mmCIF file of C-alpha atoms in Angstrom:
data_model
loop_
_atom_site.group_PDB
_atom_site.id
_atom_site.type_symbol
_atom_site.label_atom_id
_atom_site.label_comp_id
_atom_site.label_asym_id
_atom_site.label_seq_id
_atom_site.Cartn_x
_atom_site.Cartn_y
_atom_site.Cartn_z
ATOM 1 C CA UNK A 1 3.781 4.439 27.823
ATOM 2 C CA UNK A 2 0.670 4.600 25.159
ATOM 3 C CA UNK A 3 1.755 8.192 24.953
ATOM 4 C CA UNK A 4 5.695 7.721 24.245
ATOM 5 C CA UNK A 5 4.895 5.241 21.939
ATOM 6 C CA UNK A 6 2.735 7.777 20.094
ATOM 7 C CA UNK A 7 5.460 10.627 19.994
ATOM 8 C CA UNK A 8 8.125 7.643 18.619
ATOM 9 C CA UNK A 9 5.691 6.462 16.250
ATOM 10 C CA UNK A 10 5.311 9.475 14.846
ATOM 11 C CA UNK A 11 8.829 11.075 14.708
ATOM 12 C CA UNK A 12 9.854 7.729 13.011
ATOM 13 C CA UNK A 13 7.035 8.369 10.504
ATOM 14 C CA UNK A 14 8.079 11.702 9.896
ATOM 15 C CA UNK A 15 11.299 11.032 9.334
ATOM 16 C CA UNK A 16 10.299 8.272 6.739
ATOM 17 C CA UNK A 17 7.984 11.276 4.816
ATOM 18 C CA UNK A 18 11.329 13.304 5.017
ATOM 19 C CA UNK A 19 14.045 10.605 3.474
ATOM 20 C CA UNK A 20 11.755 9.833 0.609
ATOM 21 C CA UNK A 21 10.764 13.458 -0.472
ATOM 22 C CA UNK A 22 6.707 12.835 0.073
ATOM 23 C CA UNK A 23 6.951 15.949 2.169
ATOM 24 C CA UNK A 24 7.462 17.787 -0.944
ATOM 25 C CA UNK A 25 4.279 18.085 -2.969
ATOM 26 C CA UNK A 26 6.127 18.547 -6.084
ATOM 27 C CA UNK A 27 7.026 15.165 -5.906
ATOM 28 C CA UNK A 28 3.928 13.849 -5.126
ATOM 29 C CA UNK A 29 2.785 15.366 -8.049
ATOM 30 C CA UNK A 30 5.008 14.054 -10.405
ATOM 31 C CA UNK A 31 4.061 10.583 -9.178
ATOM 32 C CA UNK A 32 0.277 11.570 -10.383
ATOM 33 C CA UNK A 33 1.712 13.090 -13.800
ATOM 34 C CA UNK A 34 1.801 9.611 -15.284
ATOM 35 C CA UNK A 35 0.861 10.380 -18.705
ATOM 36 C CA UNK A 36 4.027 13.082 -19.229
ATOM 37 C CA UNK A 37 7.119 12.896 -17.383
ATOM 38 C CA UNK A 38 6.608 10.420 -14.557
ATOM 39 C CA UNK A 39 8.210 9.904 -10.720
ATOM 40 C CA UNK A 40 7.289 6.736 -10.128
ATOM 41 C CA UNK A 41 8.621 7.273 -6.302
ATOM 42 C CA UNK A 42 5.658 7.072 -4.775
ATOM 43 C CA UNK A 43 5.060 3.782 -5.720
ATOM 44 C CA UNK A 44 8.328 2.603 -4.131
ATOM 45 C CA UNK A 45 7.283 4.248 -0.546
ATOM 46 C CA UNK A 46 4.500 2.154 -0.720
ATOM 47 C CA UNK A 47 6.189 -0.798 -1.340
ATOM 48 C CA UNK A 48 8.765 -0.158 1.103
ATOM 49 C CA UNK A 49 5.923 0.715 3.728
ATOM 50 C CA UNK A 50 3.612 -2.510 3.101
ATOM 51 C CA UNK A 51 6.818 -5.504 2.354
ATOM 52 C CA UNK A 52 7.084 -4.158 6.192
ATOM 53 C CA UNK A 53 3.528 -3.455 7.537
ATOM 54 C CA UNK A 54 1.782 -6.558 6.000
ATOM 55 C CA UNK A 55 3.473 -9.951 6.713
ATOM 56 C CA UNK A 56 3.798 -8.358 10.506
ATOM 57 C CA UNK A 57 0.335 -7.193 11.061
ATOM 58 C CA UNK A 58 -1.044 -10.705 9.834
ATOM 59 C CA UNK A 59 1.675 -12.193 12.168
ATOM 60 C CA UNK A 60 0.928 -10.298 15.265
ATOM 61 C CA UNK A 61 -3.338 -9.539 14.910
ATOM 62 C CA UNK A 62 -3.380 -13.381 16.463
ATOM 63 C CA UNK A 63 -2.144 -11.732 19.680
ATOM 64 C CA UNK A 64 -4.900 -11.728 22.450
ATOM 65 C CA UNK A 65 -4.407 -7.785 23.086
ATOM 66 C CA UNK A 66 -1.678 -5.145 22.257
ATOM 67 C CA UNK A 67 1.799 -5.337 24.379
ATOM 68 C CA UNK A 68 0.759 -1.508 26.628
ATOM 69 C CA UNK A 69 -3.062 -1.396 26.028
ATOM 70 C CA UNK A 70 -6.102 -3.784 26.360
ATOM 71 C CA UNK A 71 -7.467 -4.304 23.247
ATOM 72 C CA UNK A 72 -6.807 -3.468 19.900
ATOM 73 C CA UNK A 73 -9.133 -0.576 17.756
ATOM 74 C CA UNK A 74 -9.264 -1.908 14.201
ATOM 75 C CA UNK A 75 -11.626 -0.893 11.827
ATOM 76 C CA UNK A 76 -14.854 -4.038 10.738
ATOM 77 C CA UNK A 77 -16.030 -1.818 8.384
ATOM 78 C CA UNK A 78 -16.457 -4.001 5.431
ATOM 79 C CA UNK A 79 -18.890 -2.141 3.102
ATOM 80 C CA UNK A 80 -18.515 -0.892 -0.262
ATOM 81 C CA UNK A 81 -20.875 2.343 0.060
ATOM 82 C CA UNK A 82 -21.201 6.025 -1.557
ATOM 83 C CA UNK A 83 -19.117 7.399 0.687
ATOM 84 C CA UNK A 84 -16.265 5.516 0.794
ATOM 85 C CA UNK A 85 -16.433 6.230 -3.473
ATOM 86 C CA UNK A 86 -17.120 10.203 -3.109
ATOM 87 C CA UNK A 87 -14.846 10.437 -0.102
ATOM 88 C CA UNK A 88 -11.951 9.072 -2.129
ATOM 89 C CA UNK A 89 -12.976 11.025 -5.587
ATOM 90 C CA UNK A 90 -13.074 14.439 -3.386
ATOM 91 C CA UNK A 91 -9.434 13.699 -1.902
ATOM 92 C CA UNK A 92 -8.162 12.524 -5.005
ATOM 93 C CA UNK A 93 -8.869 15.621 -6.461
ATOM 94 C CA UNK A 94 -7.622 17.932 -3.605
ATOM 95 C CA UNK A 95 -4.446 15.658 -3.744
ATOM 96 C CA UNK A 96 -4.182 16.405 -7.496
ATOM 97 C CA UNK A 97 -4.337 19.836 -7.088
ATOM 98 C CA UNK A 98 -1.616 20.392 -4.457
ATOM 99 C CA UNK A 99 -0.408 17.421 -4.058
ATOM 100 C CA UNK A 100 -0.460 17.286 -0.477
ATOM 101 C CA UNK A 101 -2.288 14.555 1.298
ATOM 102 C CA UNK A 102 -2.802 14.832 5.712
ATOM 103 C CA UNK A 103 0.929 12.990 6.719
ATOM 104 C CA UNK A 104 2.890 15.559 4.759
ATOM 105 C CA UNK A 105 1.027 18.357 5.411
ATOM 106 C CA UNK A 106 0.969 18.148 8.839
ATOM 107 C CA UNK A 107 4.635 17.427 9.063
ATOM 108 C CA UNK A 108 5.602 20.072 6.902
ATOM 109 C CA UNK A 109 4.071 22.636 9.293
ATOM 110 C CA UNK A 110 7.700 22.504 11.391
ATOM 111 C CA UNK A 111 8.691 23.970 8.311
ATOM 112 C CA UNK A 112 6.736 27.061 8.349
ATOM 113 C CA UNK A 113 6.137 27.452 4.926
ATOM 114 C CA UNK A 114 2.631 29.498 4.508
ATOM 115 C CA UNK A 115 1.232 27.947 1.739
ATOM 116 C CA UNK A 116 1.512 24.692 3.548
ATOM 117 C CA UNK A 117 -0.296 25.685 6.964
ATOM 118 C CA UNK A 118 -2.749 27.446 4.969
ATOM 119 C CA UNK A 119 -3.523 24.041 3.006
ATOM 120 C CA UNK A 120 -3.626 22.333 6.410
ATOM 121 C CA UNK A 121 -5.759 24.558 8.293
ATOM 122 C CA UNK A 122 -8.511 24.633 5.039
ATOM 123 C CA UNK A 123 -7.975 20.423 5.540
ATOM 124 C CA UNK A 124 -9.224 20.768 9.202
ATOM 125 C CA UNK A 125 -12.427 22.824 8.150
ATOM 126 C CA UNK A 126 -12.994 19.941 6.221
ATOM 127 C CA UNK A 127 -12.417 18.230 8.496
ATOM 128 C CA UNK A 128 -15.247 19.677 10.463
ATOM 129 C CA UNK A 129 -17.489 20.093 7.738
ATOM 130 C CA UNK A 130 -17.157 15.670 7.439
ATOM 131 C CA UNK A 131 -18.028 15.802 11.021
ATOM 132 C CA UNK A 132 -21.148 17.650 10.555
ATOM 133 C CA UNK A 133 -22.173 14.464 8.293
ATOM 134 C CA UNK A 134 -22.359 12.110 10.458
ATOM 135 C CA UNK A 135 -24.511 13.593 13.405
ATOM 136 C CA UNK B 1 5.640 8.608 -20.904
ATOM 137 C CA UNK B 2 9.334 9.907 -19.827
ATOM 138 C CA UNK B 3 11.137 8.832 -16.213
ATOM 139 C CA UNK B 4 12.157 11.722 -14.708
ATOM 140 C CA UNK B 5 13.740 12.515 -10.971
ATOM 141 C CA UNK B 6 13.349 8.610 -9.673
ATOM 142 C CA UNK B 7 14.444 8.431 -6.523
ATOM 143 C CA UNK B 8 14.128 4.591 -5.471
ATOM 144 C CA UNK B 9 16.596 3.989 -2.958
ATOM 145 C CA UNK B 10 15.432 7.274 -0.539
ATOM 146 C CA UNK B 11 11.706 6.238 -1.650
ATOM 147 C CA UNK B 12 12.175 2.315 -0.351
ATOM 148 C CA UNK B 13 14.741 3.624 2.812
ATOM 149 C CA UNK B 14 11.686 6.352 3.737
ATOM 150 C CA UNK B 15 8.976 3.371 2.889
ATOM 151 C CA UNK B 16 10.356 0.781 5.343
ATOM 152 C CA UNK B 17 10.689 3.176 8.058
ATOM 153 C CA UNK B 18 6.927 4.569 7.734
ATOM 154 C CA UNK B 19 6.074 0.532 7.770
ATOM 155 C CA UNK B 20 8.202 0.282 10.869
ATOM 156 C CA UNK B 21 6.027 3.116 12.054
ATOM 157 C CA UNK B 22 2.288 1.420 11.364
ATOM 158 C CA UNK B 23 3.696 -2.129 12.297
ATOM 159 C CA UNK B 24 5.143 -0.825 15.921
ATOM 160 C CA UNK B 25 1.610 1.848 16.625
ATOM 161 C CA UNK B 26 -0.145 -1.277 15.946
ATOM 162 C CA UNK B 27 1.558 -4.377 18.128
ATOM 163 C CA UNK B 28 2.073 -1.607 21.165
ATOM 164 C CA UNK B 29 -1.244 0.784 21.351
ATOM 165 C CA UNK B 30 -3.418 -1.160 19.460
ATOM 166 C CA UNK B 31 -4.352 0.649 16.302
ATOM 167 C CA UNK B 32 -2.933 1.032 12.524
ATOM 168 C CA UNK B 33 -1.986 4.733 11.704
ATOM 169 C CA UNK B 34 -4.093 6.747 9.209
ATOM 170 C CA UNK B 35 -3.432 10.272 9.908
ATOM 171 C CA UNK B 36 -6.377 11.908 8.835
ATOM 172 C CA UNK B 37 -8.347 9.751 11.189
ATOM 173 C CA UNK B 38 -5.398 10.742 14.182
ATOM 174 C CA UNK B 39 -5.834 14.354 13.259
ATOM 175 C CA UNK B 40 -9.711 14.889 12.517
ATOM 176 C CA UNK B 41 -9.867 12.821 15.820
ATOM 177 C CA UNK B 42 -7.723 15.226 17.372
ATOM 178 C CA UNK B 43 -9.826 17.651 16.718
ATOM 179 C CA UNK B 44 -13.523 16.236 17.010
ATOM 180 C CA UNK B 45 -13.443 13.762 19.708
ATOM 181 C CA UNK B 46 -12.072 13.627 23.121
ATOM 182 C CA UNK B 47 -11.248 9.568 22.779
ATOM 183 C CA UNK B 48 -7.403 9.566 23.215
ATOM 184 C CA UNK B 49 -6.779 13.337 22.104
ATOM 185 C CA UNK B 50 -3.497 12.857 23.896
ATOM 186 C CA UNK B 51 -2.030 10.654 22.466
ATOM 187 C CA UNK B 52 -3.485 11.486 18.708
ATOM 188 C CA UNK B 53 -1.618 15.118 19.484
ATOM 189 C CA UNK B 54 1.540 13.702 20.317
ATOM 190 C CA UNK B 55 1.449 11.446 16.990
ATOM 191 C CA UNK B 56 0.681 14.916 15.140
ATOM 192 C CA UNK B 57 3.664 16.350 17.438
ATOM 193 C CA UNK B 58 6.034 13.449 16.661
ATOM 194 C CA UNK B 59 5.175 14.103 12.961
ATOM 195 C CA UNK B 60 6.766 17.576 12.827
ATOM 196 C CA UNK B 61 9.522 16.716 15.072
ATOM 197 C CA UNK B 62 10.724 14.560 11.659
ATOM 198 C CA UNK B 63 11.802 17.264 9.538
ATOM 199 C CA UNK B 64 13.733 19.028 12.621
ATOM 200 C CA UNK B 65 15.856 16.013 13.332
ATOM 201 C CA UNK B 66 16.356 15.276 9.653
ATOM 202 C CA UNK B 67 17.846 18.697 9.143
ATOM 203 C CA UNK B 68 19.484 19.371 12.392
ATOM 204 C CA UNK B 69 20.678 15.759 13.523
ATOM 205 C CA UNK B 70 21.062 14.012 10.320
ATOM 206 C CA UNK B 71 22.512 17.061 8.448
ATOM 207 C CA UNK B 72 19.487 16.224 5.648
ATOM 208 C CA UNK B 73 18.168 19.449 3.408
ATOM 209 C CA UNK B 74 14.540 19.034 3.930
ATOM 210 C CA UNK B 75 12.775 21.599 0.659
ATOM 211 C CA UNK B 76 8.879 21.948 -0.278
ATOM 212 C CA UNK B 77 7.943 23.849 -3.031
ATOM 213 C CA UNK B 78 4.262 24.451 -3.600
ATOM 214 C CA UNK B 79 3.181 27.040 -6.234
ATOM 215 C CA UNK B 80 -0.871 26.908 -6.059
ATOM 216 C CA UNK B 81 -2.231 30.201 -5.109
ATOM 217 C CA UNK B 82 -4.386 30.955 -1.887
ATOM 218 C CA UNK B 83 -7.235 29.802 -3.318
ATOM 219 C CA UNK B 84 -6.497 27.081 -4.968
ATOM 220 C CA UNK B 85 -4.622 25.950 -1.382
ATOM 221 C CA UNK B 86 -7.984 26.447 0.353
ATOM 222 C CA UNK B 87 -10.233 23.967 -2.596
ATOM 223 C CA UNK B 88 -7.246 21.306 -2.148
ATOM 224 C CA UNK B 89 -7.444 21.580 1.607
ATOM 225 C CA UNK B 90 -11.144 21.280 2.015
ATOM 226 C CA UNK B 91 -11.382 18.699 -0.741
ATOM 227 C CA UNK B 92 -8.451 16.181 1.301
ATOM 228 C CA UNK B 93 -9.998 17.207 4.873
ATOM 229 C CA UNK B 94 -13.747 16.883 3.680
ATOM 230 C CA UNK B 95 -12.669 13.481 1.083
ATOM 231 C CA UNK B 96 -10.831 11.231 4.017
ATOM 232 C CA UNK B 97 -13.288 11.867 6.110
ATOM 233 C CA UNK B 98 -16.277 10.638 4.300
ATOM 234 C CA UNK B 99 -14.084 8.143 3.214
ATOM 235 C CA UNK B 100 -12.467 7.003 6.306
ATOM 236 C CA UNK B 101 -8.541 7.036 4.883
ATOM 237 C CA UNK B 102 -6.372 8.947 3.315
ATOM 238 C CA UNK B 103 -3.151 7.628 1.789
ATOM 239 C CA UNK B 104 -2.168 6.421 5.360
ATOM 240 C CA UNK B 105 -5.305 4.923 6.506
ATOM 241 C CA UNK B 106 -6.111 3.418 3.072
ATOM 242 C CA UNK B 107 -3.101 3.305 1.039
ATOM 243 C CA UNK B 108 -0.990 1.458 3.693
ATOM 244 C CA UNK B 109 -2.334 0.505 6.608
ATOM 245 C CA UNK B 110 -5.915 -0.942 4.831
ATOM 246 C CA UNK B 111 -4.077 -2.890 1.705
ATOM 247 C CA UNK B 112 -1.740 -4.400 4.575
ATOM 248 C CA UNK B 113 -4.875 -5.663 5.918
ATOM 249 C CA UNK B 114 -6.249 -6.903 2.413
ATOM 250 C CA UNK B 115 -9.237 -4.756 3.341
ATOM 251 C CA UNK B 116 -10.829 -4.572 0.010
ATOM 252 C CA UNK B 117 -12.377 -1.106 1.133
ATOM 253 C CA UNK B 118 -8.908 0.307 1.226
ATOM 254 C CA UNK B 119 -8.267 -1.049 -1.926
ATOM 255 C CA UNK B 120 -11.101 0.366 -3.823
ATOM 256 C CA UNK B 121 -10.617 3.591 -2.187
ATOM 257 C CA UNK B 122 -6.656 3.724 -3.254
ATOM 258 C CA UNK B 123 -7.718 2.836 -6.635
ATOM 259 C CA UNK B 124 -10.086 5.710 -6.298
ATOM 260 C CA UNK B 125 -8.085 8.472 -4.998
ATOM 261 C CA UNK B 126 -4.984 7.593 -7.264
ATOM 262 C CA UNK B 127 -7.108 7.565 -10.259
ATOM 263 C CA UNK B 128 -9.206 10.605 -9.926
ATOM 264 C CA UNK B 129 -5.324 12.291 -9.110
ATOM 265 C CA UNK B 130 -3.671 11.100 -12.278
ATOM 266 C CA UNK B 131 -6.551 13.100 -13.333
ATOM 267 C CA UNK B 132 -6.457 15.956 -11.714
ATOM 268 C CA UNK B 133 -3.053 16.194 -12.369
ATOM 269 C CA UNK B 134 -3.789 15.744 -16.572
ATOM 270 C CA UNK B 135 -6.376 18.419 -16.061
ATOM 271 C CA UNK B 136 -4.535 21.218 -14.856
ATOM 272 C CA UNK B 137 -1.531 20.358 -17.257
ATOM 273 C CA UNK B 138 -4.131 21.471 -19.729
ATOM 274 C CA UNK B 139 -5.440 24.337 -18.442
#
C-alpha cells in the first residue's frame, strides 16, 4: 500500500508543478527577478501548498502512528549550523542560475528536453559529492 | 518594480494540490515530502528505495496526464548553456544536501512544521536567488 501511496503522492504532486507553471524555469525565474519585472507566482504556490499542509499536519502529528506504516520519520533536527547556511546559499545560487530546483527538474524529465536531464543528472553528482560529506 | 505574467489562480489551484500531496505522504507513510531528500535517497541509501523511486516515477507521470488526459500544454524553456546547466545542477544537488531541503523539504513541508531551520534556510535560498538572478541581469 506504502508503495501506491507513493506513486499517487507523487503524480498528484506533479500535476500540481504542472497547473502552476513551476515546471517551467522561466517562471521560476521571474519570481527571483524581483527588482525588474516581477512574477510573484511563486509566492502564491506556496501559499496554496502550506493554507493546506499546515493546519493538517499539526492536526494529524497527535496520531499514535501513520494510517499504512508504524511510525512516522520526521526530521528533530533543530540546529542552526554552517551547513544548513552554505547548503542553502549554494542552492540558492544554482536555483538562480537556471531556475530549476529538484521537484521540477525531475518531473520535467517526461518531457525530454536535454537541457533539463542534463541539469538533473549534474544535480545527482551533487548529490553524491554531499554524500561524500558526511562519511 | 513592474508585475508581469501573474498567474494566481493556476499558482493557488497547483499550490493546494502539491499541499494535498505533503499532507496525504505524511498521515499514510509517515513522512513529509522534500524531494531532494526522496531522490538523493534514491540514490545513496537502500532505506525504502522503492518507494522513493516510485515518488520520483509518480512525479513524471504529472506532465503526461496533464497533456494527454487533461488536454493541458505543458512548455519549459531553459536557455543556459551546457555549462552553465552543469554549475546550477551541482550547486542545487550539492546545496540541499548539505542543507537537508530544497524548496520542498524546506520551503513547504519545514515552514508547515514552524521548523525554524526551514525557515532560515528559505530565507536563505530565496535571498541568495533574488541575487543570483540581479547578477546575471548584469552581466
Amino acid at each position: 500500500m506504502n508503495k501506491i501511496v507513493s506513486i499517487i503522492c507523487g503524480i498528484i504532486f506533479g500535476i500540481g508543478l504542472v497547473i502552476s507553471e513551476m515546471i517551467n524555469p522561466e517562471k521560476v525565474l521571474g519570481f527571483l527577478n524581483i527588482f525588474s519585472e516581477w512574477d510573484p507566482s511563486l509566492a502564491f504556490v506556496m501559499i496554496g501548498a502550506l493554507i493546506v499542509s499546515t493546519p493538517l499536519f499539526h492536526m494529524f502529528k497527535k496520531m499514535d502512528k501513520p494510517l499504512l506504516c508504524s511510525n512516522f520519520l520526521i526530521s528533530n533536527v533543530k540546529e542552526i549550523d554552517k551547513r544548513l547556511i552554505i547548503g542553502s546559499m549554494l542552492f540558492g545560487a544554482g536555483w538562480g542560475l537556471v531556475g530549476l530546483c529538484p521537484g521540477p527538474a525531475i518531473t520535467s524529465l517526461a518531457l525530454f528536453n536535454i537541457s533539463s536531464i542534463a541539469f538533473v543528472f549534474w544535480m545527482f553528482i551533487g548529490f553524491y559529492i554531499a554524500s561524500k560529506f558526511n562519511a | 518594480m513592474n508585475i508581469i505574467n501573474f498567474t494566481p489562480i493556476s499558482a493557488l489551484t497547483g499550490g493546494l494540490l502539491i499541499g494535498v500531496s505533503v499532507i496525504l505522504f505524511f498521515i499514510l507513510n509517515g513522512r513529509m515530502i522534500g524531494i531532494s531528500g526522496i531522490a538523493s535517497n534514491a540514490l545513496t541509501s537502500k532505506d525504502k528505495r522503492i518507494e522513493n523511486l516510485l515518488f520520483l516515477f509518480g512525479l513524471t507521470l504529472g506532465p503526461l496526464i496533464c497533456r494527454f488526459l487533461l488536454d493541458q500544454e505543458v512548455k519549459i524553456s531553459i536557455s543556459n548553456s551546457l555549462p552553465l546547466l552543469t554549475i546550477g545542477g551541482v550547486l542545487v544537488g550539492l546545496g540541499t544536501r548539505l542543507s537537508s531541503g530544497c524548496t520542498s523539504g524546506h520551503g513547504i513541508s519545514g515552514i508547515s512544521r514552524f521548523s525554524l531551520r526551514s525557515i532560515i534556510a528559505t530565507i536563505t535560498f530565496m535571498t541568495v536567488g533574488i541575487i543570483t538572478v540581479l547578477i546575471t541581469n548584469i552581466l
